[in-house]
Tab-separated table of N, CA and C in Angstrom:
chain	number	residue	atom	x	y	z
A	1	MET	N	129.832	276.261	315.346
A	1	MET	CA	128.816	275.240	315.078
A	1	MET	C	129.107	274.054	315.999
A	2	GLN	N	128.158	273.744	316.886
A	2	GLN	CA	128.366	272.703	317.873
A	2	GLN	C	128.090	271.305	317.332
A	3	GLY	N	128.817	270.323	317.836
A	3	GLY	CA	128.467	268.946	317.573
A	3	GLY	C	129.010	268.415	316.260
A	4	ASP	N	128.676	267.174	316.016
A	4	ASP	CA	129.211	266.408	314.891
A	4	ASP	C	128.497	266.809	313.599
A	5	PRO	N	129.276	267.278	312.592
A	5	PRO	CA	128.645	267.707	311.342
A	5	PRO	C	127.915	266.585	310.618
A	6	VAL	N	128.335	265.346	310.860
A	6	VAL	CA	127.687	264.206	310.190
A	6	VAL	C	126.273	264.015	310.750
A	7	ILE	N	126.132	264.266	312.048
A	7	ILE	CA	124.810	264.148	312.678
A	7	ILE	C	123.911	265.289	312.203
A	8	ARG	N	124.502	266.509	312.161
A	8	ARG	CA	123.710	267.658	311.688
A	8	ARG	C	123.275	267.446	310.240
A	9	PHE	N	124.184	266.856	309.432
A	9	PHE	CA	123.849	266.593	308.027
A	9	PHE	C	122.660	265.638	307.935
A	10	GLY	N	122.713	264.567	308.723
A	10	GLY	CA	121.626	263.578	308.709
A	10	GLY	C	120.299	264.186	309.096
A	11	LYS	N	120.338	265.053	310.117
A	11	LYS	CA	119.091	265.727	310.563
A	11	LYS	C	118.551	266.601	309.439
A	12	ARG	N	119.460	267.279	308.743
A	12	ARG	CA	119.072	268.188	307.657
A	12	ARG	C	118.386	267.399	306.534
A	13	VAL	N	118.956	266.248	306.192
A	13	VAL	CA	118.369	265.397	305.132
A	13	VAL	C	116.978	264.950	305.578
A	14	ARG	N	116.883	264.511	306.850
A	14	ARG	CA	115.605	264.016	307.379
A	14	ARG	C	114.557	265.136	307.344
A	15	GLU	N	114.964	266.352	307.792
A	15	GLU	CA	114.014	267.476	307.819
A	15	GLU	C	113.471	267.752	306.414
A	16	LEU	N	114.399	267.803	305.442
A	16	LEU	CA	113.993	268.115	304.066
A	16	LEU	C	113.104	267.010	303.509
A	17	ARG	N	113.465	265.761	303.795
A	17	ARG	CA	112.651	264.638	303.294
A	17	ARG	C	111.245	264.705	303.904
A	18	ASP	N	111.202	264.920	305.235
A	18	ASP	CA	109.893	265.024	305.920
A	18	ASP	C	109.076	266.177	305.348
A	19	SER	N	109.755	267.310	305.097
A	19	SER	CA	109.016	268.490	304.607
A	19	SER	C	108.420	268.231	303.223
A	20	GLN	N	108.984	267.270	302.517
A	20	GLN	CA	108.459	266.927	301.193
A	20	GLN	C	107.550	265.696	301.268
A	21	ALA	N	107.337	265.223	302.485
A	21	ALA	CA	106.459	264.049	302.726
A	21	ALA	C	106.825	262.875	301.818
A	22	ILE	N	108.133	262.618	301.675
A	22	ILE	CA	108.529	261.427	300.909
A	22	ILE	C	109.174	260.420	301.865
A	23	THR	N	109.077	259.159	301.500
A	23	THR	CA	109.618	258.094	302.347
A	23	THR	C	111.124	257.939	302.107
A	24	GLN	N	111.788	257.235	303.035
A	24	GLN	CA	113.201	256.921	302.828
A	24	GLN	C	113.355	256.090	301.549
A	25	ASP	N	112.382	255.216	301.299
A	25	ASP	CA	112.403	254.387	300.082
A	25	ASP	C	112.454	255.268	298.840
A	26	GLU	N	111.558	256.271	298.838
A	26	GLU	CA	111.469	257.148	297.669
A	26	GLU	C	112.758	257.957	297.514
A	27	LEU	N	113.258	258.495	298.626
A	27	LEU	CA	114.508	259.278	298.548
A	27	LEU	C	115.652	258.387	298.071
A	28	ALA	N	115.721	257.179	298.617
A	28	ALA	CA	116.795	256.247	298.221
A	28	ALA	C	116.707	255.942	296.725
A	29	HIS	N	115.477	255.715	296.276
A	29	HIS	CA	115.290	255.420	294.841
A	29	HIS	C	115.774	256.583	293.979
A	30	ARG	N	115.372	257.805	294.352
A	30	ARG	CA	115.773	258.991	293.590
A	30	ARG	C	117.294	259.172	293.585
A	31	ALA	N	117.917	258.851	294.739
A	31	ALA	CA	119.353	259.111	294.893
A	31	ALA	C	120.203	257.937	294.401
A	32	GLY	N	119.507	256.843	294.016
A	32	GLY	CA	120.267	255.678	293.569
A	32	GLY	C	121.029	255.029	294.703
A	33	MET	N	120.408	255.090	295.894
A	33	MET	CA	121.043	254.524	297.084
A	33	MET	C	120.138	253.446	297.676
A	34	ASP	N	120.685	252.652	298.550
A	34	ASP	CA	119.909	251.649	299.262
A	34	ASP	C	119.141	252.323	300.394
A	35	ARG	N	117.884	251.871	300.646
A	35	ARG	CA	117.083	252.512	301.683
A	35	ARG	C	117.772	252.462	303.041
A	36	SER	N	118.368	251.360	303.360
A	36	SER	CA	118.991	251.256	304.692
A	36	SER	C	120.164	252.231	304.809
A	37	TYR	N	120.809	252.479	303.680
A	37	TYR	CA	121.929	253.438	303.680
A	37	TYR	C	121.404	254.846	303.961
A	38	VAL	N	120.249	255.190	303.361
A	38	VAL	CA	119.640	256.497	303.626
A	38	VAL	C	119.267	256.605	305.105
A	39	GLY	N	118.768	255.526	305.653
A	39	GLY	CA	118.433	255.526	307.083
A	39	GLY	C	119.667	255.790	307.936
A	40	GLN	N	120.770	255.144	307.581
A	40	GLN	CA	122.018	255.339	308.342
A	40	GLN	C	122.501	256.789	308.216
A	41	ILE	N	122.367	257.331	306.998
A	41	ILE	CA	122.775	258.729	306.781
A	41	ILE	C	121.948	259.648	307.684
A	42	GLU	N	120.633	259.434	307.706
A	42	GLU	CA	119.749	260.311	308.487
A	42	GLU	C	120.031	260.211	309.979
A	43	ARG	N	120.517	259.017	310.418
A	43	ARG	CA	120.846	258.838	311.850
A	43	ARG	C	122.260	259.331	312.169
A	44	GLY	N	122.929	259.906	311.152
A	44	GLY	CA	124.266	260.430	311.401
A	44	GLY	C	125.320	259.353	311.543
A	45	GLU	N	125.055	258.203	310.934
A	45	GLU	CA	125.989	257.065	311.067
A	45	GLU	C	126.898	256.929	309.850
A	46	LYS	N	126.683	257.778	308.824
A	46	LYS	CA	127.486	257.635	307.606
A	46	LYS	C	128.150	258.965	307.243
A	47	ASN	N	129.463	258.978	307.224
A	47	ASN	CA	130.236	260.160	306.860
A	47	ASN	C	130.414	260.156	305.341
A	48	ILE	N	129.354	260.535	304.638
A	48	ILE	CA	129.354	260.346	303.187
A	48	ILE	C	130.272	261.332	302.484
A	49	THR	N	130.431	261.096	301.177
A	49	THR	CA	131.373	261.889	300.381
A	49	THR	C	130.663	263.017	299.633
A	50	ILE	N	131.491	263.831	298.969
A	50	ILE	CA	130.979	264.941	298.161
A	50	ILE	C	129.961	264.418	297.141
A	51	LYS	N	130.296	263.373	296.435
A	51	LYS	CA	129.379	262.848	295.408
A	51	LYS	C	128.060	262.375	296.029
A	52	GLY	N	128.145	261.782	297.204
A	52	GLY	CA	126.929	261.353	297.904
A	52	GLY	C	126.071	262.533	298.293
A	53	ILE	N	126.712	263.612	298.740
A	53	ILE	CA	125.993	264.831	299.111
A	53	ILE	C	125.243	265.377	297.893
A	54	TYR	N	125.921	265.390	296.734
A	54	TYR	CA	125.276	265.930	295.524
A	54	TYR	C	124.137	265.026	295.046
A	55	LYS	N	124.308	263.720	295.225
A	55	LYS	CA	123.217	262.789	294.838
A	55	LYS	C	121.976	263.052	295.695
A	56	LEU	N	122.187	263.206	297.001
A	56	LEU	CA	121.052	263.446	297.906
A	56	LEU	C	120.423	264.810	297.635
A	57	ALA	N	121.276	265.808	297.394
A	57	ALA	CA	120.742	267.153	297.130
A	57	ALA	C	119.861	267.129	295.880
A	58	SER	N	120.344	266.471	294.863
A	58	SER	CA	119.583	266.378	293.618
A	58	SER	C	118.264	265.639	293.864
A	59	ALA	N	118.336	264.565	294.640
A	59	ALA	CA	117.134	263.761	294.941
A	59	ALA	C	116.122	264.566	295.748
A	60	LEU	N	116.608	265.506	296.561
A	60	LEU	CA	115.734	266.341	297.377
A	60	LEU	C	115.353	267.637	296.665
A	61	GLY	N	115.949	267.859	295.491
A	61	GLY	CA	115.639	269.068	294.733
A	61	GLY	C	116.186	270.333	295.357
A	62	VAL	N	117.326	270.200	296.059
A	62	VAL	CA	117.965	271.378	296.648
A	62	VAL	C	119.407	271.455	296.153
A	63	ARG	N	120.066	272.542	296.447
A	63	ARG	CA	121.482	272.679	296.080
A	63	ARG	C	122.303	272.011	297.175
A	64	ALA	N	123.450	271.460	296.777
A	64	ALA	CA	124.283	270.707	297.730
A	64	ALA	C	124.663	271.564	298.941
A	65	PHE	N	124.982	272.823	298.691
A	65	PHE	CA	125.438	273.653	299.812
A	65	PHE	C	124.351	273.789	300.890
A	66	GLN	N	123.071	273.600	300.484
A	66	GLN	CA	121.967	273.714	301.451
A	66	GLN	C	121.960	272.573	302.457
A	67	LEU	N	122.715	271.528	302.201
A	67	LEU	CA	122.741	270.394	303.134
A	67	LEU	C	123.835	270.548	304.184
A	68	LEU	N	124.704	271.574	304.011
A	68	LEU	CA	125.769	271.797	305.004
A	68	LEU	C	125.492	273.080	305.752
A	69	ASP	N	126.272	273.369	306.808
A	69	ASP	CA	126.107	274.645	307.501
A	69	ASP	C	127.439	275.393	307.638
B	1	MET	N	124.181	272.541	287.371
B	1	MET	CA	125.609	272.717	287.663
B	1	MET	C	126.361	271.663	286.847
B	2	GLN	N	127.209	272.166	285.923
B	2	GLN	CA	127.901	271.265	285.021
B	2	GLN	C	129.142	270.627	285.625
B	3	GLY	N	129.460	269.413	285.180
B	3	GLY	CA	130.746	268.834	285.517
B	3	GLY	C	130.776	268.156	286.877
B	4	ASP	N	131.946	267.646	287.191
B	4	ASP	CA	132.145	266.814	288.379
B	4	ASP	C	132.254	267.693	289.631
B	5	PRO	N	131.366	267.447	290.626
B	5	PRO	CA	131.408	268.283	291.833
B	5	PRO	C	132.720	268.178	292.600
B	6	VAL	N	133.410	267.043	292.453
B	6	VAL	CA	134.678	266.861	293.175
B	6	VAL	C	135.747	267.785	292.587
B	7	ILE	N	135.695	267.968	291.260
B	7	ILE	CA	136.639	268.882	290.604
B	7	ILE	C	136.311	270.325	290.979
B	8	ARG	N	134.998	270.640	290.967
B	8	ARG	CA	134.604	272.005	291.342
B	8	ARG	C	134.996	272.298	292.791
B	9	PHE	N	134.847	271.284	293.658
B	9	PHE	CA	135.225	271.456	295.074
B	9	PHE	C	136.714	271.776	295.189
B	10	GLY	N	137.523	270.994	294.454
B	10	GLY	CA	138.971	271.204	294.512
B	10	GLY	C	139.370	272.584	294.054
B	11	LYS	N	138.699	273.044	292.993
B	11	LYS	CA	139.000	274.396	292.482
B	11	LYS	C	138.646	275.443	293.523
B	12	ARG	N	137.535	275.198	294.207
B	12	ARG	CA	137.047	276.158	295.219
B	12	ARG	C	138.063	276.258	296.361
B	13	VAL	N	138.571	275.107	296.797
B	13	VAL	CA	139.566	275.085	297.883
B	13	VAL	C	140.813	275.848	297.424
B	14	ARG	N	141.249	275.553	296.193
B	14	ARG	CA	142.455	276.205	295.651
B	14	ARG	C	142.259	277.719	295.581
B	15	GLU	N	141.091	278.147	295.064
B	15	GLU	CA	140.822	279.599	294.944
B	15	GLU	C	140.907	280.275	296.306
B	16	LEU	N	140.254	279.644	297.302
B	16	LEU	CA	140.230	280.236	298.647
B	16	LEU	C	141.632	280.267	299.249
B	17	ARG	N	142.371	279.173	299.061
B	17	ARG	CA	143.741	279.123	299.599
B	17	ARG	C	144.599	280.204	298.945
B	18	ASP	N	144.489	280.299	297.597
B	18	ASP	CA	145.277	281.321	296.878
B	18	ASP	C	144.892	282.724	297.353
B	19	SER	N	143.588	282.937	297.550
B	19	SER	CA	143.146	284.278	297.947
B	19	SER	C	143.676	284.659	299.328
B	20	GLN	N	144.023	283.656	300.104
B	20	GLN	CA	144.601	283.932	301.426
B	20	GLN	C	146.128	283.851	301.398
B	21	ALA	N	146.679	283.625	300.216
B	21	ALA	CA	148.147	283.544	300.023
B	21	ALA	C	148.790	282.578	301.014
B	22	ILE	N	148.136	281.409	301.202
B	22	ILE	CA	148.778	280.400	302.054
B	22	ILE	C	149.159	279.205	301.179
B	23	THR	N	150.181	278.503	301.636
B	23	THR	CA	150.682	277.362	300.860
B	23	THR	C	149.838	276.121	301.146
B	24	GLN	N	149.983	275.106	300.286
B	24	GLN	CA	149.321	273.825	300.553
B	24	GLN	C	149.822	273.261	301.887
B	25	ASP	N	151.114	273.469	302.155
B	25	ASP	CA	151.693	273.006	303.420
B	25	ASP	C	150.941	273.602	304.604
B	26	GLU	N	150.754	274.916	304.527
B	26	GLU	CA	150.098	275.615	305.637
B	26	GLU	C	148.652	275.146	305.786
B	27	LEU	N	147.952	275.042	304.654
B	27	LEU	CA	146.556	274.584	304.715
B	27	LEU	C	146.490	273.163	305.285
B	28	ALA	N	147.397	272.314	304.819
B	28	ALA	CA	147.418	270.911	305.294
B	28	ALA	C	147.659	270.884	306.805
B	29	HIS	N	148.606	271.710	307.235
B	29	HIS	CA	148.908	271.761	308.679
B	29	HIS	C	147.679	272.185	309.484
B	30	ARG	N	147.000	273.244	309.020
B	30	ARG	CA	145.815	273.740	309.723
B	30	ARG	C	144.707	272.675	309.755
B	31	ALA	N	144.600	271.933	308.637
B	31	ALA	CA	143.487	270.973	308.513
B	31	ALA	C	143.829	269.605	309.100
B	32	GLY	N	145.107	269.470	309.530
B	32	GLY	CA	145.500	268.162	310.066
B	32	GLY	C	145.535	267.097	308.996
B	33	MET	N	145.919	267.524	307.796
B	33	MET	CA	145.989	266.620	306.661
B	33	MET	C	147.427	266.596	306.113
B	34	ASP	N	147.705	265.583	305.295
B	34	ASP	CA	148.989	265.516	304.625
B	34	ASP	C	149.006	266.480	303.428
B	35	ARG	N	150.143	267.121	303.182
B	35	ARG	CA	150.210	268.098	302.087
B	35	ARG	C	149.847	267.452	300.752
B	36	SER	N	150.320	266.254	300.515
B	36	SER	CA	150.038	265.634	299.204
B	36	SER	C	148.539	265.361	299.056
B	37	TYR	N	147.902	265.086	300.191
B	37	TYR	CA	146.449	264.854	300.162
B	37	TYR	C	145.721	266.132	299.780
B	38	VAL	N	146.171	267.275	300.330
B	38	VAL	CA	145.562	268.555	299.962
B	38	VAL	C	145.756	268.818	298.467
B	39	GLY	N	146.922	268.479	297.966
B	39	GLY	CA	147.175	268.645	296.533
B	39	GLY	C	146.222	267.807	295.692
B	40	GLN	N	145.979	266.572	296.133
B	40	GLN	CA	145.062	265.688	295.401
B	40	GLN	C	143.639	266.238	295.449
B	41	ILE	N	143.273	266.778	296.611
B	41	ILE	CA	141.931	267.362	296.760
B	41	ILE	C	141.773	268.529	295.781
B	42	GLU	N	142.785	269.403	295.746
B	42	GLU	CA	142.691	270.586	294.883
B	42	GLU	C	142.632	270.212	293.404
B	43	ARG	N	143.256	269.080	293.057
B	43	ARG	CA	143.229	268.625	291.656
B	43	ARG	C	141.954	267.816	291.339
B	44	GLY	N	141.057	267.724	292.342
B	44	GLY	CA	139.804	267.012	292.094
B	44	GLY	C	139.962	265.503	292.054
B	45	GLU	N	140.996	265.035	292.724
B	45	GLU	CA	141.271	263.585	292.690
B	45	GLU	C	140.764	262.866	293.935
B	46	LYS	N	140.224	263.626	294.900
B	46	LYS	CA	139.790	262.984	296.132
B	46	LYS	C	138.332	263.348	296.438
B	47	ASN	N	137.486	262.358	296.504
B	47	ASN	CA	136.069	262.535	296.812
B	47	ASN	C	135.899	262.478	298.329
B	48	ILE	N	136.282	263.602	298.976
B	48	ILE	CA	136.391	263.547	300.443
B	48	ILE	C	135.030	263.508	301.114
B	49	THR	N	135.066	263.335	302.441
B	49	THR	CA	133.841	263.156	303.222
B	49	THR	C	133.398	264.466	303.877
B	50	ILE	N	132.222	264.378	304.510
B	50	ILE	CA	131.665	265.535	305.230
B	50	ILE	C	132.686	266.051	306.245
B	51	LYS	N	133.264	265.162	307.012
B	51	LYS	CA	134.223	265.593	308.054
B	51	LYS	C	135.438	266.279	307.432
B	52	GLY	N	135.891	265.757	306.283
B	52	GLY	CA	137.014	266.378	305.580
B	52	GLY	C	136.659	267.768	305.104
B	53	ILE	N	135.431	267.926	304.600
B	53	ILE	CA	134.964	269.237	304.139
B	53	ILE	C	134.999	270.234	305.301
B	54	TYR	N	134.520	269.791	306.465
B	54	TYR	CA	134.479	270.696	307.620
B	54	TYR	C	135.887	271.043	308.121
B	55	LYS	N	136.786	270.073	308.041
B	55	LYS	CA	138.179	270.346	308.467
B	55	LYS	C	138.795	271.415	307.551
B	56	LEU	N	138.576	271.269	306.235
B	56	LEU	CA	139.151	272.238	305.291
B	56	LEU	C	138.496	273.606	305.456
B	57	ALA	N	137.169	273.594	305.661
B	57	ALA	CA	136.471	274.877	305.827
B	57	ALA	C	137.020	275.616	307.040
B	58	SER	N	137.188	274.881	308.115
B	58	SER	CA	137.718	275.490	309.345
B	58	SER	C	139.129	276.020	309.104
B	59	ALA	N	139.925	275.233	308.401
B	59	ALA	CA	141.316	275.632	308.117
B	59	ALA	C	141.366	276.880	307.232
B	60	LEU	N	140.342	277.039	306.389
B	60	LEU	CA	140.290	278.196	305.492
B	60	LEU	C	139.519	279.363	306.106
B	61	GLY	N	138.939	279.109	307.286
B	61	GLY	CA	138.187	280.168	307.959
B	61	GLY	C	136.880	280.516	307.269
B	62	VAL	N	136.278	279.523	306.624
B	62	VAL	CA	134.983	279.733	305.969
B	62	VAL	C	133.993	278.701	306.498
B	63	ARG	N	132.725	278.875	306.174
B	63	ARG	CA	131.708	277.896	306.566
B	63	ARG	C	131.726	276.759	305.537
B	64	ALA	N	131.409	275.561	305.998
B	64	ALA	CA	131.493	274.383	305.118
B	64	ALA	C	130.634	274.551	303.863
B	65	PHE	N	129.452	275.131	304.045
B	65	PHE	CA	128.556	275.238	302.879
B	65	PHE	C	129.180	276.087	301.774
B	66	GLN	N	130.123	276.976	302.149
B	66	GLN	CA	130.767	277.833	301.149
B	66	GLN	C	131.685	277.047	300.216
B	67	LEU	N	131.991	275.825	300.555
B	67	LEU	CA	132.873	275.023	299.687
B	67	LEU	C	132.085	274.207	298.676
B	68	LEU	N	130.745	274.216	298.806
B	68	LEU	CA	129.926	273.471	297.842
B	68	LEU	C	129.116	274.452	297.006
B	69	ASP	N	128.451	273.967	295.954
B	69	ASP	CA	127.582	274.874	295.175
B	69	ASP	C	126.171	274.328	295.048
């Protein structure tokens, strides 16, 4: 798997959010996170933790393992 | 999925390590981590990051998504 996993993770979150046509605001609200933090995650700027991964997965309605490769 | 994902993650790492009959020392060495840190992870005491997950997955010879549920 090439490249930085944090960047790939952010792209994956962005793809799933876009596919559900929800805004960063809405995803942040669902995940109990700040919108700007979600933006940083999607840009691959945040090396988040296991709990953060599960919060985002739940907010996106997917299983946590689906956010990794 | 019931319970704390950090605890489930630690159990998963422990199961995989045991199934490969390698010590915490060996896993820590492969992952570039301290042995005591690996012990804390396995006991569910460390809410590690995406990069940490990938380091452990690589050290265990599995894909990162296999360490989550």
